[in-house]
Coordinates of C-alpha atoms and ligand atoms in Angstrom, one line a residue:
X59 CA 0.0 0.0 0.0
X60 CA 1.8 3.0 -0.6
X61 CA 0.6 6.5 0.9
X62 CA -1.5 8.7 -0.9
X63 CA -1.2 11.9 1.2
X64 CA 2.2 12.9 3.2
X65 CA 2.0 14.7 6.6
X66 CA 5.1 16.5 7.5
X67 CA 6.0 18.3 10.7
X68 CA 8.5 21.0 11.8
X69 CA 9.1 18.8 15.4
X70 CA 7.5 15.9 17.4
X71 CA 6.4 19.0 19.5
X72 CA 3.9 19.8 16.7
X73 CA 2.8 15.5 17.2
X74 CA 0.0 16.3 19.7
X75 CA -1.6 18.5 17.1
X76 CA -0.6 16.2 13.5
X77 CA -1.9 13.4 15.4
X78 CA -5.5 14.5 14.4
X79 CA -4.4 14.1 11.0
X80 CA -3.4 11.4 11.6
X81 CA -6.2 9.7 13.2
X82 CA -8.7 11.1 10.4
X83 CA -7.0 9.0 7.8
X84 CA -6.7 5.9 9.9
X85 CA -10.4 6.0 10.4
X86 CA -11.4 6.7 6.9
X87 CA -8.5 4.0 5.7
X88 CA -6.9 6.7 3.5
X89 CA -3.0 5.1 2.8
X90 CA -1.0 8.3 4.5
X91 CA 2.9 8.6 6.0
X92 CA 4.2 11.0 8.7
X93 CA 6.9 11.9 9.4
X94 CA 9.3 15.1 10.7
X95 CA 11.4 17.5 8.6
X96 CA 12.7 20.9 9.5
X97 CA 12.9 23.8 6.8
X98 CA 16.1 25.1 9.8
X99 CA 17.4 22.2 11.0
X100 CA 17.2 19.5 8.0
X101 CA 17.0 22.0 5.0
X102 CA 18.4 19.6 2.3
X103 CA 16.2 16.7 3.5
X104 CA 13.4 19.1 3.3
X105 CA 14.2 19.6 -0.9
X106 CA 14.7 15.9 -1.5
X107 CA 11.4 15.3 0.1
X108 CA 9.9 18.1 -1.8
X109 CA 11.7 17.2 -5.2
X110 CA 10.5 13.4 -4.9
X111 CA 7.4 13.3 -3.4
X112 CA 5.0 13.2 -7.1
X113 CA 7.6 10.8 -8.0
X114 CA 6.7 8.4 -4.9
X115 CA 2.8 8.8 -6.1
X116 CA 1.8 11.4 -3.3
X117 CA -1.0 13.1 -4.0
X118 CA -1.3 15.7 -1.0
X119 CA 0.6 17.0 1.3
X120 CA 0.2 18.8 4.6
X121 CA 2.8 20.2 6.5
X122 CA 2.4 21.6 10.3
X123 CA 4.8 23.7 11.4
X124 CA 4.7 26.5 14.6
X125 CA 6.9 30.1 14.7
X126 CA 8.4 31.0 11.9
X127 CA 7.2 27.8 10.1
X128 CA 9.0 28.2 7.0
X129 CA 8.1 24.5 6.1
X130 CA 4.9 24.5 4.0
X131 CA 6.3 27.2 2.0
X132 CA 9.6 25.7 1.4
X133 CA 7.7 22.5 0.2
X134 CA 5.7 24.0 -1.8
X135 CA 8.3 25.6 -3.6
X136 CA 9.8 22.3 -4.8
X137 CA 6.9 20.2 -6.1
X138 CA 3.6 20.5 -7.9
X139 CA 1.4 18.9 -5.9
X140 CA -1.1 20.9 -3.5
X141 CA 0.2 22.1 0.4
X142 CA -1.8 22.4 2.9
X143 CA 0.2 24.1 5.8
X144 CA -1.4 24.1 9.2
X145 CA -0.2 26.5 11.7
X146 CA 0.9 25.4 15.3
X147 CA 0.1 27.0 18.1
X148 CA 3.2 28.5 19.9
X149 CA 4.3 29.7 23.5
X150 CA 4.7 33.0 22.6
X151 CA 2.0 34.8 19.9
X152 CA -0.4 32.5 19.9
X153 CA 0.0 31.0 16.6
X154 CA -0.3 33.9 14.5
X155 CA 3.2 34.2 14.0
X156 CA 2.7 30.7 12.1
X157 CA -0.3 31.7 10.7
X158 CA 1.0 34.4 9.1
X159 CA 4.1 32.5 8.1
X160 CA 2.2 29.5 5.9
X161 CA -0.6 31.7 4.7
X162 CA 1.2 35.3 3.5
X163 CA 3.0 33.2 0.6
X164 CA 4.5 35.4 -2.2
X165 CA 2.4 35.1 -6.2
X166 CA 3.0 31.9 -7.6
X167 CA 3.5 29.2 -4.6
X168 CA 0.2 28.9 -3.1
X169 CA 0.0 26.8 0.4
X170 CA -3.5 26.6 1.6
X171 CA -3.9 27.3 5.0
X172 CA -6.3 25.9 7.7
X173 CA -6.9 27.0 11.2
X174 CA -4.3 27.3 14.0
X175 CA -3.9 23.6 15.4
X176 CA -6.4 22.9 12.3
X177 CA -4.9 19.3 11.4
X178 CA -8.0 17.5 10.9
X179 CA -9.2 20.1 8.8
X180 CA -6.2 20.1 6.6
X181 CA -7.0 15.8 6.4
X182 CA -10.8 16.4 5.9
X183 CA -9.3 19.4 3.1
X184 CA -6.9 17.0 1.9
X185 CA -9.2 14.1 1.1
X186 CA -11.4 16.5 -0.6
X187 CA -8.4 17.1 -3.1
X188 CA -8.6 12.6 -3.5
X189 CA -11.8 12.5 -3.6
X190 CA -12.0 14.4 -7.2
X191 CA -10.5 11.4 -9.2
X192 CA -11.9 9.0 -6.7
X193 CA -14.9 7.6 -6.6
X194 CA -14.7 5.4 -3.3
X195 CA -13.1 8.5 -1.4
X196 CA -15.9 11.0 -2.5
X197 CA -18.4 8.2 -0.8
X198 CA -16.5 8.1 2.3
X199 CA -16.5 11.9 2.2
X200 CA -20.2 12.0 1.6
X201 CA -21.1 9.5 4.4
X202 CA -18.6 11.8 6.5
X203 CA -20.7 14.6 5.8
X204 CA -23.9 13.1 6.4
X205 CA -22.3 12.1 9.8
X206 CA -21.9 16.0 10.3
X207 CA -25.9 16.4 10.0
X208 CA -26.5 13.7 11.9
X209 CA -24.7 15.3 15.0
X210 CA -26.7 18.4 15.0
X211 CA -29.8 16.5 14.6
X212 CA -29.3 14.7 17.5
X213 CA -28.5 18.1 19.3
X214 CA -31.4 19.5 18.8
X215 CA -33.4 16.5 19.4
X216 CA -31.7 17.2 23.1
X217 CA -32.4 20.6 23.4
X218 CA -35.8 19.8 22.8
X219 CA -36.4 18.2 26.3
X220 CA -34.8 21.2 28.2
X221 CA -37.6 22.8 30.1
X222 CA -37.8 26.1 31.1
X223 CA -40.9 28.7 31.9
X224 CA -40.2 31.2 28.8
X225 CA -38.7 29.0 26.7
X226 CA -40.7 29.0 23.1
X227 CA -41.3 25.8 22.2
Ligands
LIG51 C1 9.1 24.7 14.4 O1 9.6 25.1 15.7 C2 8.4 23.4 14.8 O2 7.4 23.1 13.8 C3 7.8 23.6 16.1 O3 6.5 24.0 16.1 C4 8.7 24.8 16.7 C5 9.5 24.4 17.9 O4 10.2 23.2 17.7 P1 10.9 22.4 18.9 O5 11.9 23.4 19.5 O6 9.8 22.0 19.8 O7 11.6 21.2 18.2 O8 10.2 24.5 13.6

């Protein structure tokens, strides 16, 4: 089986955060490999991943990083498939300075940005990009999104039994 989607971190600090990624393929059995490159620390790594990844039959890739997070732009300046940077949450500004960072990109090398800590989002976003030239993914996505429904049916089936003397039923 060989991964469709590569998920790419700055640090195993950023692991609690990737791990939702991580998790979201697992449970929709989308083929996916993690592992931890640093646009400072292991720059030349970095551009043989970047430079070989289409080759290896990745489709996606999502790369977390937190401060100055270089990463998702450095990727995405050595390969043709789609980034999807998501910023981590650091100690010091919150995650903006991330934020900022992955989504400010110059014209030309796009890297699409979720949320701060937004890793399942980038997976969910990531298996959108699979599911337009497959069939089986789209169905899982679509059963995903029904699931999504379902939740906030159920919530309001609950807030229907609270009880209270102005409350407008
Ligand atoms: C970034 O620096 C990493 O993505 C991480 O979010 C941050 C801190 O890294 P560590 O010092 O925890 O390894 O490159």
């Amino acid at each position: 089986m060989s991964p469709l989607v590569s998920i790419i971190m700055g640090s195993t600090s950023d692991l609690p955060v990737m791990e939702k990624a991580c998790q979201f393929f697992e449970e929709m059995a989308i083929p996916f490999e993690v592992n931890a490159l640093s646009a400072h620390r292991t720059p030349a790594e970095v551009s043989d991943f970047a430079r070989n990844a289409q080759g290896r039959g990745i489709r996606v890739i999502i790369a977390g990083a937190g401060m100055a997070a270089a990463l998702p732009g450095v990727i995405a300046a050595e390969t043709p498939l789609p980034v999807i940077g998501v910023p981590i949450k650091g100690s010091v500004l919150e995650g903006l300075d991330a934020t900022f960072a992955i989504m400010q990109m110059p014209p030309g090398i796009p890297v699409a940005t979720v949320a701060i800590n937004g890793a399942q989002n980038a997976a969910i976003l990531a298996m959108q990009m699979l599911a337009l030239t497959d069939d089986a993914i789209m169905q899982k996505l679509v059963a995903y999104k029904a699931g999504l429904k379902n939740k906030i049916v159920k919530a309001n089936e609950e807030l229907a039994k609270l009880e209270y003397k102005h409350l407008v039923k």
